[in-house]
Tab-separated table of C-alpha atoms (C1' of nucleotides) in Angstrom:
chain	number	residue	atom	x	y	z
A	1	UNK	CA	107.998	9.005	147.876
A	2	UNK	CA	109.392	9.753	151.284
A	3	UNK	CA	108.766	7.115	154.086
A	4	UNK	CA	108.071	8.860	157.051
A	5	UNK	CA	105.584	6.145	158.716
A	6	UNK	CA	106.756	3.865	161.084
A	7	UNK	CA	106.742	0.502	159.413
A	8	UNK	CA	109.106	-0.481	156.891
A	9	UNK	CA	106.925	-0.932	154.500
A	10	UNK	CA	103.815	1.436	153.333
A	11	UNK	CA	100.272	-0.181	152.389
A	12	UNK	CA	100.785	0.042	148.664
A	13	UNK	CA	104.357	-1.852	149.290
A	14	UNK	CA	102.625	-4.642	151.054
A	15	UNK	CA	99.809	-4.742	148.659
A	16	UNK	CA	102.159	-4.882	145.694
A	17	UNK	CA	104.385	-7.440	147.164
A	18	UNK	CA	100.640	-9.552	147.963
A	19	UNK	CA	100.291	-9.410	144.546
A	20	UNK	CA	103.654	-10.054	143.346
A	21	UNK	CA	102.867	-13.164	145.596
A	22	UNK	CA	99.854	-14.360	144.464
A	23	UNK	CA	100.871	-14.038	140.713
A	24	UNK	CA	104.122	-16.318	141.569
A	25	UNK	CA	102.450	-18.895	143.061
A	26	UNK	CA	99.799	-18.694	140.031
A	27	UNK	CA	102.223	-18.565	137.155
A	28	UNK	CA	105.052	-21.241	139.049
A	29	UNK	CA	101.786	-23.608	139.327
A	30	UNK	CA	100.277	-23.219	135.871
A	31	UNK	CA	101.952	-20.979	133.488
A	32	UNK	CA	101.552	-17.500	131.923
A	33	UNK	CA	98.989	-18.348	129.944
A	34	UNK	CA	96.641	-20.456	131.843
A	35	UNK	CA	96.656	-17.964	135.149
A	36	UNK	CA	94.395	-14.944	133.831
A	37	UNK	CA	94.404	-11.273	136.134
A	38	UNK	CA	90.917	-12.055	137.970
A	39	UNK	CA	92.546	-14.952	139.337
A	40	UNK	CA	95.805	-13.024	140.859
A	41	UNK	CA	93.461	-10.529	141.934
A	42	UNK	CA	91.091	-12.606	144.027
A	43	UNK	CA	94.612	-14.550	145.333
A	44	UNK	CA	96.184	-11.723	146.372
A	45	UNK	CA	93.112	-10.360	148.049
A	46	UNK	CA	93.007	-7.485	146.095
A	47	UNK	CA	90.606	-5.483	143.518
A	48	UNK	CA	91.403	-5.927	140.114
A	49	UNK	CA	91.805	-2.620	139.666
A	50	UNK	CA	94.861	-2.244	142.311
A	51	UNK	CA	96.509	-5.135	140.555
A	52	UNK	CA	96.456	-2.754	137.598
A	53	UNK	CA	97.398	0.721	139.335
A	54	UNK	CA	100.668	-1.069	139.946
A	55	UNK	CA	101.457	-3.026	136.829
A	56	UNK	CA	99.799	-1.594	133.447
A	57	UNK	CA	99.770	-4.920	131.958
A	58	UNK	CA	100.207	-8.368	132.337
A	59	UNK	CA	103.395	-8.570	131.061
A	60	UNK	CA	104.664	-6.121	132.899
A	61	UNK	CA	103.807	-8.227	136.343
A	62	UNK	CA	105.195	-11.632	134.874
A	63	UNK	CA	108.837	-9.483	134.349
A	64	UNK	CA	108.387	-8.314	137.735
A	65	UNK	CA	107.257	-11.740	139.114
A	66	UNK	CA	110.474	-13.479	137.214
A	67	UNK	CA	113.095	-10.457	138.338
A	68	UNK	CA	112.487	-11.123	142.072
A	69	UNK	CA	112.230	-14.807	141.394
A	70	UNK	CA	116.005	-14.120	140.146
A	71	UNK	CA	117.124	-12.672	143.030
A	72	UNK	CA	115.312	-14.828	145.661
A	73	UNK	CA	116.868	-18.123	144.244
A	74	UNK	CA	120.589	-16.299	143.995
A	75	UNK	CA	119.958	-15.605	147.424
A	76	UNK	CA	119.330	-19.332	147.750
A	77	UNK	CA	122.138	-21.079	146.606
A	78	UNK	CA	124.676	-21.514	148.468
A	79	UNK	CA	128.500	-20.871	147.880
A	80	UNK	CA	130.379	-24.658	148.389
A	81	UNK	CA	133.933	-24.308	150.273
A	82	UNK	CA	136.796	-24.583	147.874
A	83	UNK	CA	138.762	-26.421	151.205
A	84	UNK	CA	139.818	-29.754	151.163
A	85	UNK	CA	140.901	-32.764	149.074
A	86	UNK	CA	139.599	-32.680	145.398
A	87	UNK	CA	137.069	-35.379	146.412
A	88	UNK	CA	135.215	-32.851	149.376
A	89	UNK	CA	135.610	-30.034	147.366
A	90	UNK	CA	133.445	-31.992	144.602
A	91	UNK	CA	131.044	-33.076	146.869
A	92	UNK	CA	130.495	-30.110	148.357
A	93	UNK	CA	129.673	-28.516	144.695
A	94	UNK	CA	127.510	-31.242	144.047
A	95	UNK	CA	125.317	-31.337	146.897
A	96	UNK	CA	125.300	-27.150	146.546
A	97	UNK	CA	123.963	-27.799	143.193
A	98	UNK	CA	121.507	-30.618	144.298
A	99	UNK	CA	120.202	-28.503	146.894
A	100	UNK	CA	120.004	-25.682	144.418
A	101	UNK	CA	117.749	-28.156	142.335
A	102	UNK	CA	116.300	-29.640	144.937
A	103	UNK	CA	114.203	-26.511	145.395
A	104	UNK	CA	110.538	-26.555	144.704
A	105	UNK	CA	111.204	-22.671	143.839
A	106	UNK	CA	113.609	-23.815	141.159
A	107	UNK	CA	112.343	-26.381	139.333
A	108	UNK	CA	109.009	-24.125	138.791
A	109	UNK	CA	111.019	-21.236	137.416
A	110	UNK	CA	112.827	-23.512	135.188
A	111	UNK	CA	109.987	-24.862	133.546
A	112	UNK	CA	108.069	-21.736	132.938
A	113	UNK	CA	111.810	-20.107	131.582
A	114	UNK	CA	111.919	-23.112	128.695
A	115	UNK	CA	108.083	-22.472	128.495
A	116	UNK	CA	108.491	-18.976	127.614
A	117	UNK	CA	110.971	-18.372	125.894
A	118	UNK	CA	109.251	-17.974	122.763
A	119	UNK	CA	107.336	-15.515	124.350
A	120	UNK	CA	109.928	-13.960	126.536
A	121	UNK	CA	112.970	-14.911	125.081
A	122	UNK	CA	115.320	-12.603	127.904
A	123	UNK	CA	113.849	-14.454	130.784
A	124	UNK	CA	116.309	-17.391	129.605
A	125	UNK	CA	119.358	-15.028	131.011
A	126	UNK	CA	117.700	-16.049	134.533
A	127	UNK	CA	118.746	-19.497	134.186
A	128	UNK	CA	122.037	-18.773	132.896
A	129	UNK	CA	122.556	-15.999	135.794
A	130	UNK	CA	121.265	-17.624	138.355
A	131	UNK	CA	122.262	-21.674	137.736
A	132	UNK	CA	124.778	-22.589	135.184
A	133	UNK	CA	126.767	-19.399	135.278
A	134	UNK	CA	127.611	-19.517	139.069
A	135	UNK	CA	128.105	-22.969	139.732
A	136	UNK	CA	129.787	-24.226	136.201
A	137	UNK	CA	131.900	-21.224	136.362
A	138	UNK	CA	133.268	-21.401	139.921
A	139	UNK	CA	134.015	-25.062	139.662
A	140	UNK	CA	135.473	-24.509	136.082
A	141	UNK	CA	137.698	-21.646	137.790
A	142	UNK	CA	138.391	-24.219	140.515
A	143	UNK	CA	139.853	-26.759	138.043
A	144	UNK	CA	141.723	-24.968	136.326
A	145	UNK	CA	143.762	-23.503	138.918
A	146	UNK	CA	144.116	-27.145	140.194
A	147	UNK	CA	145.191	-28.238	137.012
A	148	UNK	CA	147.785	-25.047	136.529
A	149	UNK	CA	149.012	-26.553	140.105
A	150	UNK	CA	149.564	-30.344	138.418
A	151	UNK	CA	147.236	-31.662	141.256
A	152	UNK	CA	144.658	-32.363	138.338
A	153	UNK	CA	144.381	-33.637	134.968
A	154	UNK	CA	141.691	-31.431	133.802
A	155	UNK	CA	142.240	-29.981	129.726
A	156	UNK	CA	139.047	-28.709	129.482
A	157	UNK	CA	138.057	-26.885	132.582
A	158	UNK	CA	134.283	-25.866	131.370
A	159	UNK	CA	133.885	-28.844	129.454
A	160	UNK	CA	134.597	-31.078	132.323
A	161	UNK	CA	132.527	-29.025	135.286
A	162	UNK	CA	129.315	-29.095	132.715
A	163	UNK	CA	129.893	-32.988	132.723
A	164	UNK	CA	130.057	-33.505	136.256
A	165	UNK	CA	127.180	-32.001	136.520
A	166	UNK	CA	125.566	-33.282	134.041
A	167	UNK	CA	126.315	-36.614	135.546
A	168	UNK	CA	124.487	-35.369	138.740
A	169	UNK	CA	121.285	-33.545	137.394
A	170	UNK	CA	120.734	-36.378	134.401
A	171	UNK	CA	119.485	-38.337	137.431
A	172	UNK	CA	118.009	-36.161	139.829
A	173	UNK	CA	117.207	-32.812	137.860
A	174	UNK	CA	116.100	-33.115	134.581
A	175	UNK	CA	113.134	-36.833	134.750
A	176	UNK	CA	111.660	-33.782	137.491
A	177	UNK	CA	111.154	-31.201	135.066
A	178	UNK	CA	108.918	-33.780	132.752
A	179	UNK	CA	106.394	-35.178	135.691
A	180	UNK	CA	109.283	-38.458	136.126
A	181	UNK	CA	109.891	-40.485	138.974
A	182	UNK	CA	113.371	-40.012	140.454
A	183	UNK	CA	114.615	-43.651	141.036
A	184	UNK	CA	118.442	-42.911	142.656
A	185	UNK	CA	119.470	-41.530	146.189
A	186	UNK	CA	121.203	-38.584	146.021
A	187	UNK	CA	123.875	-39.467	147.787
A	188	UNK	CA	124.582	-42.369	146.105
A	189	UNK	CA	124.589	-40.410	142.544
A	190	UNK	CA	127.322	-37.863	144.306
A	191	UNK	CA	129.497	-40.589	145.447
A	192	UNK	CA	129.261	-42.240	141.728
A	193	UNK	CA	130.015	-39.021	139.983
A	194	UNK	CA	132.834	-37.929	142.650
A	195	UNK	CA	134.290	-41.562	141.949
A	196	UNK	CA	133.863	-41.325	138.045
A	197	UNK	CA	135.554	-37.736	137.900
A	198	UNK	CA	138.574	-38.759	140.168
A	199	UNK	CA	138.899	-41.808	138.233
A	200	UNK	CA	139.757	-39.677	135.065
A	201	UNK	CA	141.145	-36.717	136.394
A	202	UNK	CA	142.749	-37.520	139.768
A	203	UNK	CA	145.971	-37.509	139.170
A	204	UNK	CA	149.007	-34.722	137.891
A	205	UNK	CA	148.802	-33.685	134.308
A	206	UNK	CA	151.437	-35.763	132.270
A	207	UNK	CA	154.044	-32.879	131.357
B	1	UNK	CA	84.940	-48.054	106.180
B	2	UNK	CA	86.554	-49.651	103.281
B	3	UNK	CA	89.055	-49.127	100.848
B	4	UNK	CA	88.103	-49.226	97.369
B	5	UNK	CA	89.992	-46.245	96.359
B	6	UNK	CA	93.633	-46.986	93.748
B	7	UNK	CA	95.182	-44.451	95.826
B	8	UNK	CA	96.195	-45.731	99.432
B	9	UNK	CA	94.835	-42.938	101.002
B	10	UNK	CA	91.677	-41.303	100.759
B	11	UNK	CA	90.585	-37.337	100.184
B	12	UNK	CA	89.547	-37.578	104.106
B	13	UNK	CA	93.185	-39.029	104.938
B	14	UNK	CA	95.016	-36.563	103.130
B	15	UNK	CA	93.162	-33.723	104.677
B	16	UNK	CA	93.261	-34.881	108.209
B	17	UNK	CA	97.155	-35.669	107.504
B	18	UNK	CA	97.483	-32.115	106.321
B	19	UNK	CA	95.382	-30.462	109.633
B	20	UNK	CA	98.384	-32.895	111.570
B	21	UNK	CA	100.896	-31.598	110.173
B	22	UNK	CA	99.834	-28.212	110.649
B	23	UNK	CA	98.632	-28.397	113.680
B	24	UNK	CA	102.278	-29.971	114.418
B	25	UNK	CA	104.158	-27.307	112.896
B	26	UNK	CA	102.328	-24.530	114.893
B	27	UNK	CA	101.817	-26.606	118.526
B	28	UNK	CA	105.729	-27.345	118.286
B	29	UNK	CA	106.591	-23.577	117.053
B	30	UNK	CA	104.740	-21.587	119.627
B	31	UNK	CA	102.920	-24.070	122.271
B	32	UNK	CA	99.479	-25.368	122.853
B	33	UNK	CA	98.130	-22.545	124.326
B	34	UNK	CA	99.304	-19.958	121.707
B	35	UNK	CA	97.282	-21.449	118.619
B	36	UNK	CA	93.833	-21.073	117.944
B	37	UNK	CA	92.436	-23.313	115.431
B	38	UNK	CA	91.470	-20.635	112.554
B	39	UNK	CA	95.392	-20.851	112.299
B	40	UNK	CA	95.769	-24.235	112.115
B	41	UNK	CA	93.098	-24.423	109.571
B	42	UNK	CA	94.346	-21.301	107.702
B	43	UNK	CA	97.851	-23.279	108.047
B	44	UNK	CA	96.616	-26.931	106.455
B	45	UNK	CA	94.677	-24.583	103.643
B	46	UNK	CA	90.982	-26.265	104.859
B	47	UNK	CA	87.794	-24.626	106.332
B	48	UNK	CA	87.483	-24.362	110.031
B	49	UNK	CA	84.639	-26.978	109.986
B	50	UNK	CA	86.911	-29.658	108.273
B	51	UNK	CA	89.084	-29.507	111.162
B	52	UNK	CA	86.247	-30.071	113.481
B	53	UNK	CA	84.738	-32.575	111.427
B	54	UNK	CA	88.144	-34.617	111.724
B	55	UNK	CA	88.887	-33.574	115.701
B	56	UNK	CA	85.678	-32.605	117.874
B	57	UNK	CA	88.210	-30.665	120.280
B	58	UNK	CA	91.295	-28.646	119.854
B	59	UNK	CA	92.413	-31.099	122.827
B	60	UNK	CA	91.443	-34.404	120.700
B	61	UNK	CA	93.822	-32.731	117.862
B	62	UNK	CA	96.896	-31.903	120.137
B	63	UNK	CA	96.603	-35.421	121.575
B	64	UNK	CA	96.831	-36.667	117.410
B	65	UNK	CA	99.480	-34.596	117.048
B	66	UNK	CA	101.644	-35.766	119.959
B	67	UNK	CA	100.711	-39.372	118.857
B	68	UNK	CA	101.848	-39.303	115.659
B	69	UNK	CA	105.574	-37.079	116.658
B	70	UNK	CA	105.591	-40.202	119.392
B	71	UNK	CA	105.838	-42.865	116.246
B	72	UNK	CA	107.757	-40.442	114.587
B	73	UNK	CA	110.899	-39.474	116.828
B	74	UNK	CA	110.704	-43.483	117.736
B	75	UNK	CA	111.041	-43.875	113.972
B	76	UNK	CA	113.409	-41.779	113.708
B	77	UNK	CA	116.081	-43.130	116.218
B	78	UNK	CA	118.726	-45.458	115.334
B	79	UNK	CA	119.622	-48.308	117.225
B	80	UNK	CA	123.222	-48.347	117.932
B	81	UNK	CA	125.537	-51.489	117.359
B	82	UNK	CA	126.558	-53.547	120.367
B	83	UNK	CA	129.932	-54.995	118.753
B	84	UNK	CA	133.518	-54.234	119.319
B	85	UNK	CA	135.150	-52.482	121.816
B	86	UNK	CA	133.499	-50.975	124.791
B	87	UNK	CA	134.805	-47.479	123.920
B	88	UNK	CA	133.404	-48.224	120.199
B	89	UNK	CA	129.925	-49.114	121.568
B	90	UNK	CA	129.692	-46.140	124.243
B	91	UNK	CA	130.894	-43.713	121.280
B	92	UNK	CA	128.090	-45.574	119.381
B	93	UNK	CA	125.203	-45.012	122.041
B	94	UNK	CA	126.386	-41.423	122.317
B	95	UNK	CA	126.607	-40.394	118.615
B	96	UNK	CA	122.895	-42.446	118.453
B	97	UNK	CA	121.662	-39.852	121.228
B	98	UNK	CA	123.533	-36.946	119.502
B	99	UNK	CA	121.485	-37.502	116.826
B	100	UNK	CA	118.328	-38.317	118.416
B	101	UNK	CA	118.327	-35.080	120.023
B	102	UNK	CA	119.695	-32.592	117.778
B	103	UNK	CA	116.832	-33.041	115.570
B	104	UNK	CA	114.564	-29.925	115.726
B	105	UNK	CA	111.445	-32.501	116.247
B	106	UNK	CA	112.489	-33.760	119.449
B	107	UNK	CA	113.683	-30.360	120.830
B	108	UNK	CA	110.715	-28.924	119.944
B	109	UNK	CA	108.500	-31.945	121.700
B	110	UNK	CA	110.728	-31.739	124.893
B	111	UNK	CA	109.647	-28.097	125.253
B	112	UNK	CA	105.797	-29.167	124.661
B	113	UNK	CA	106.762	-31.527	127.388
B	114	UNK	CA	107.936	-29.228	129.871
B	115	UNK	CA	105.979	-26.680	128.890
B	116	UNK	CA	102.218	-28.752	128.663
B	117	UNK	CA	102.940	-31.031	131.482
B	118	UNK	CA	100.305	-29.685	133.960
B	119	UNK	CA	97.709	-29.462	131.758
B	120	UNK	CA	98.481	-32.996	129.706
B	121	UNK	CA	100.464	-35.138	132.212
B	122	UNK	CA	99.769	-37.802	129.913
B	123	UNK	CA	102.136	-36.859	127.546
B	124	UNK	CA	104.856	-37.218	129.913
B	125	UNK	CA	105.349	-40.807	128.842
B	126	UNK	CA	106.504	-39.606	125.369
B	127	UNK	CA	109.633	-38.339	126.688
B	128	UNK	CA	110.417	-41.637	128.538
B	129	UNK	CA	109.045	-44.478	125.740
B	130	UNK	CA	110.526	-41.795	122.903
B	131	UNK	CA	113.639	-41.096	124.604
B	132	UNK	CA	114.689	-42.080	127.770
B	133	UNK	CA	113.852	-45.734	128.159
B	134	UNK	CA	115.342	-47.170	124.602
B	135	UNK	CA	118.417	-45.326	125.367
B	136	UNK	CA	119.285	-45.588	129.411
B	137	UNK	CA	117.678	-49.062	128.837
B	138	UNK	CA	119.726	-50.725	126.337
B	139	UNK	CA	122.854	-49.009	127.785
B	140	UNK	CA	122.076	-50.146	130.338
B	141	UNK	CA	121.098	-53.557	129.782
B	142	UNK	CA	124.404	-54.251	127.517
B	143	UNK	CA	126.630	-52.364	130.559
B	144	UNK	CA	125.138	-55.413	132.893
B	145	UNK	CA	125.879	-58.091	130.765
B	146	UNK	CA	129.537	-56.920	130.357
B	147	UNK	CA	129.785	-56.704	134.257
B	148	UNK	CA	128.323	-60.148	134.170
B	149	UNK	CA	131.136	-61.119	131.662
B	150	UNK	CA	133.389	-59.570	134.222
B	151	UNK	CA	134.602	-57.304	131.833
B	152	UNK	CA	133.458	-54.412	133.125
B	153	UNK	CA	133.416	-52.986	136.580
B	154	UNK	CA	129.983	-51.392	136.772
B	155	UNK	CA	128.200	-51.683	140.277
B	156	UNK	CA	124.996	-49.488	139.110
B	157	UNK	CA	123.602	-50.124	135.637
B	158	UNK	CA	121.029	-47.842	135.168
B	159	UNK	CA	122.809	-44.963	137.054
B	160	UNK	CA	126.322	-45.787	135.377
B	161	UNK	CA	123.787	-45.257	131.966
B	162	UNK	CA	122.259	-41.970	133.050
B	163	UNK	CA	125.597	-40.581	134.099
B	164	UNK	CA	127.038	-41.378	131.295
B	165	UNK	CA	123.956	-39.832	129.111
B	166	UNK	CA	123.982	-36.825	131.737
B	167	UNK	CA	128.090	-35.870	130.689
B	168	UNK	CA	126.944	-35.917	126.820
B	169	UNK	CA	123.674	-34.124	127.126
B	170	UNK	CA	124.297	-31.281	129.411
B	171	UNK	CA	126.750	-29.831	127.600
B	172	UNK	CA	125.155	-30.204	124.453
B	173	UNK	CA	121.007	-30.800	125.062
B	174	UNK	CA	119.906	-28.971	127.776
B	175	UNK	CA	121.005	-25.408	127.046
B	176	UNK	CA	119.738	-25.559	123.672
B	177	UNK	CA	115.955	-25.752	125.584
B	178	UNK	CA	116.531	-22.822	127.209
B	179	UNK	CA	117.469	-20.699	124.552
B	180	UNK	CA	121.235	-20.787	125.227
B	181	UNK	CA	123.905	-21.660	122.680
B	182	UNK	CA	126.119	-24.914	123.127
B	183	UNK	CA	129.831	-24.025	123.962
B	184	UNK	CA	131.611	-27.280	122.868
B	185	UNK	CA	131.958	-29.640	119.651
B	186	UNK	CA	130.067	-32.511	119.776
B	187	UNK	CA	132.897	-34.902	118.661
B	188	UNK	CA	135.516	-33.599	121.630
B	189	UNK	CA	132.184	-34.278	124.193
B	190	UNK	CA	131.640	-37.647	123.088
B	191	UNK	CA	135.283	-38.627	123.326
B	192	UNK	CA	135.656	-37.014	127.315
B	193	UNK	CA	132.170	-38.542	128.176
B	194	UNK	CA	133.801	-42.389	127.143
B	195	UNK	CA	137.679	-41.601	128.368
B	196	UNK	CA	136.234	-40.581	131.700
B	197	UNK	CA	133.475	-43.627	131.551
B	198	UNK	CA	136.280	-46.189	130.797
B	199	UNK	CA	138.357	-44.324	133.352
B	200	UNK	CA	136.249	-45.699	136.319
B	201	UNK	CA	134.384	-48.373	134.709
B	202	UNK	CA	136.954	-49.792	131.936
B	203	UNK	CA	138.624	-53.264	134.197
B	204	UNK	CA	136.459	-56.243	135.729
B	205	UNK	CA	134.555	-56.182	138.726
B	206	UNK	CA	137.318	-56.905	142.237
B	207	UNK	CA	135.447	-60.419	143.094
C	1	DT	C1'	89.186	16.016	163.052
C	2	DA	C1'	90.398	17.084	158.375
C	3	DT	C1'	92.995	15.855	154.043
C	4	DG	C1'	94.504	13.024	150.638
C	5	DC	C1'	96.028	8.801	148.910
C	6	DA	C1'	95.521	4.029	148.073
C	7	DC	C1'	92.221	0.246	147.808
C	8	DT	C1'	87.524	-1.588	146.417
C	9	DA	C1'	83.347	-2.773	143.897
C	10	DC	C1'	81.533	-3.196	139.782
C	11	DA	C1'	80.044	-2.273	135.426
C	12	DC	C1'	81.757	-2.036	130.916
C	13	DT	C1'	84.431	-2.360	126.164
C	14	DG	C1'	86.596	-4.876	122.825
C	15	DT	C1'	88.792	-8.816	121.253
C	16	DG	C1'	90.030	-13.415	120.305
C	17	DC	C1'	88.799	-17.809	120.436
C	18	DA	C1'	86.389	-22.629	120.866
C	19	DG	C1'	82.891	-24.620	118.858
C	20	DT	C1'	78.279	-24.841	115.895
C	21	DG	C1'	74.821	-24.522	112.085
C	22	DT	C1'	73.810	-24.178	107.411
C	23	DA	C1'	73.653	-23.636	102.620
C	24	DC	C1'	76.524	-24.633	98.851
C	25	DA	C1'	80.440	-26.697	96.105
C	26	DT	C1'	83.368	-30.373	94.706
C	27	DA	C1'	85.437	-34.803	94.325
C	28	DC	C1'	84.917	-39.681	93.903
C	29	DG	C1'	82.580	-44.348	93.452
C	30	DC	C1'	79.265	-46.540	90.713
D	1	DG	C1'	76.099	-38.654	84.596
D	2	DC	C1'	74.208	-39.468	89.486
D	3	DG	C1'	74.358	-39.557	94.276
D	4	DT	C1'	76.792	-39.590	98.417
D	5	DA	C1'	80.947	-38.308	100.877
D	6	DT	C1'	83.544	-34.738	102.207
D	7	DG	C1'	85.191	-30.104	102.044
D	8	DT	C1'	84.119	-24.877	101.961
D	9	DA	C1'	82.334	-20.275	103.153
D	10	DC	C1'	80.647	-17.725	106.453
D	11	DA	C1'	77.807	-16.161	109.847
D	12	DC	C1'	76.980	-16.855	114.532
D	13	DT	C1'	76.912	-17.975	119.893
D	14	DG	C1'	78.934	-17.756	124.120
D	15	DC	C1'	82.615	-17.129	126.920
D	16	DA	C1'	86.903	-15.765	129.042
D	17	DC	C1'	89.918	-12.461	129.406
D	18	DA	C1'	92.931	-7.913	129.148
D	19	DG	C1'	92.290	-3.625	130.277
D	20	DT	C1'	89.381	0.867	131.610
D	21	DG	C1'	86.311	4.226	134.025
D	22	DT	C1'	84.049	5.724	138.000
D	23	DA	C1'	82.040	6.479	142.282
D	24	DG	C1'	82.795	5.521	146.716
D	25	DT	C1'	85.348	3.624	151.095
D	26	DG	C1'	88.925	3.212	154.539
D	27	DC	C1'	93.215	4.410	156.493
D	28	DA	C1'	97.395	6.951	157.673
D	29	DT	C1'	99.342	11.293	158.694
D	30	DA	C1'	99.162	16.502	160.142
DNA sequence: TATGCACTACACTGTGCAGTGTACATACGC
DNA sequence: GCGTATGTACACTGCACAGTGTAGTGCATA
């Protein structure tokens, strides 16, 4: 289909993307199975039957819905400066990460991906591409190259990157995903893990 | 009604125990929303109208179910030992939490969790009476009194406690939710989470 | 203004499921 | 063995929902 109209975007774009909407806000909020197609029709303004001219099933929107959820919370997260002493350059991945988590956006997809994945077991590759992959594997990539340069004492690049983190989300992320209260600043849980991590591995490997 | 049976439980008990563990089985396998009672009931080998002579609702029979895998996983956790070292009785609290959540059970309830929390908030305070309190709390009750002692330095008891929790679990816990496999040993996570603990936290408090 | 494409309204099918009603069978207490 | 408790078989209601079919409306382009 050629575009030869003036806008960007034709009326059956912008009605698809209405409905891609609609059904993101539904499923994020509820779930697959508790958000039915009448419903993301009458969100999205839209006749049932348009909802199904542009996905044949419901499936088939839900894969759509969770692809461009991929891409808009890629697009999200930012890249943390690799600048610095050891001590800014961890703060700066952990408040990328706890601004990554931070997100409303985020948390949502997260719990319908370990909701799913019975159901839709490849939707878990989101959460791999999108979170842990990116962020465990640039600071694991970081550390090592510190450590090759005896400025750190890091054996276990991955190992130690999933721990920092893990030190950072165990507070902040995770009580989130189950309806918990956060009770520490985050600011206060960088500083701790920044302090904790330097403690162990802030100094030259022993040759 | 009274007991005047030899056996300690009664026809009704055993069938109602055998429509819970059923119902269990399936709710933990494939979610609330993804099991119709004929299964359950096909599942626990009664008739349909047993069930709903025992539970009025499929609601009133999840909320059983979570109930009784509440007593359960509490059952099931061990208490670790408070004596010896401080490296001994970190490496005890994290084997205890190893164990706690490696079980199948509590994976499987986590997910229910996560995945049921909208339309059950109240089961939200399984997680933290099941898990989360008996561990962070007697962590971190025991890493206060050693600070007390002066024989640790730890500012932050309940944060010091999740952190440590947070460097055990996300390598090993949290990816297993989402359908992703766990990269590293146990054993060698344990030992980094306490050398890197004891790293910061390992000398009394500067007075 | 004419043409065609996308959207709408709405009725409809079929299915699966929560929950009920009833007549009958079986176990257990006495 | 008798009577009540409890379980079973099965047919049934009502509803929500995925997905379809159709006749008609509005809007963008030539």
């Amino acid at each position: 289909m050629i575009e030869t109209c003036m806008s960007t975007f034709s009326r059956s774009d912008r009605k698809r993307a209405d409905i891609v909407d609609a059904a993101e806000r539904l499923f994020l909020g509820e779930g697959y199975g508790a958000i039915s197609m009448d419903r993301i029709a009458a969100e999205a303004a839209a006749s049932k039957r348009t909802v199904y001219n542009h996905f044949a099933t419901k499936e088939e929107l839900f894969r759509a819905v969770v692809e461009r959820l991929y891409t808009a919370v890629l697009d999200g997260a930012a890249v943390p400066a690799v600048g610095g002493t050891a001590a800014e350059v961890l703060r700066g991945f952990a408040e990328a990460v706890v601004a990554h988590m931070t997100r409303p956006r985020f948390q949502a997809l997260i719990r319908l991906v370990i909701a799913e994945n019975v159901r839709f077991p490849e939707i878990t590759s989101i959460y791999f591409a999108a979170g842990k992959e990116p962020a465990v594997g640039r600071l694991s990539t970081w550390l090592a190259e510190e450590a090759r340069a005896g400025r750190l004492a890091v054996d276990n690049p991955t190992l130690a990157a999933q721990q920092f983190f893990g030190s950072i989300k165990e507070p902040l992320f995770w009580p989130r995903l189950l309806g918990l209260e956060t009770l520490h600043e985050p600011g206060i849980v960088i500083e701790n893990a920044v302090t904790i991590f330097l403690a162990r591995y802030g100094r030259p490997l022993i040759p």
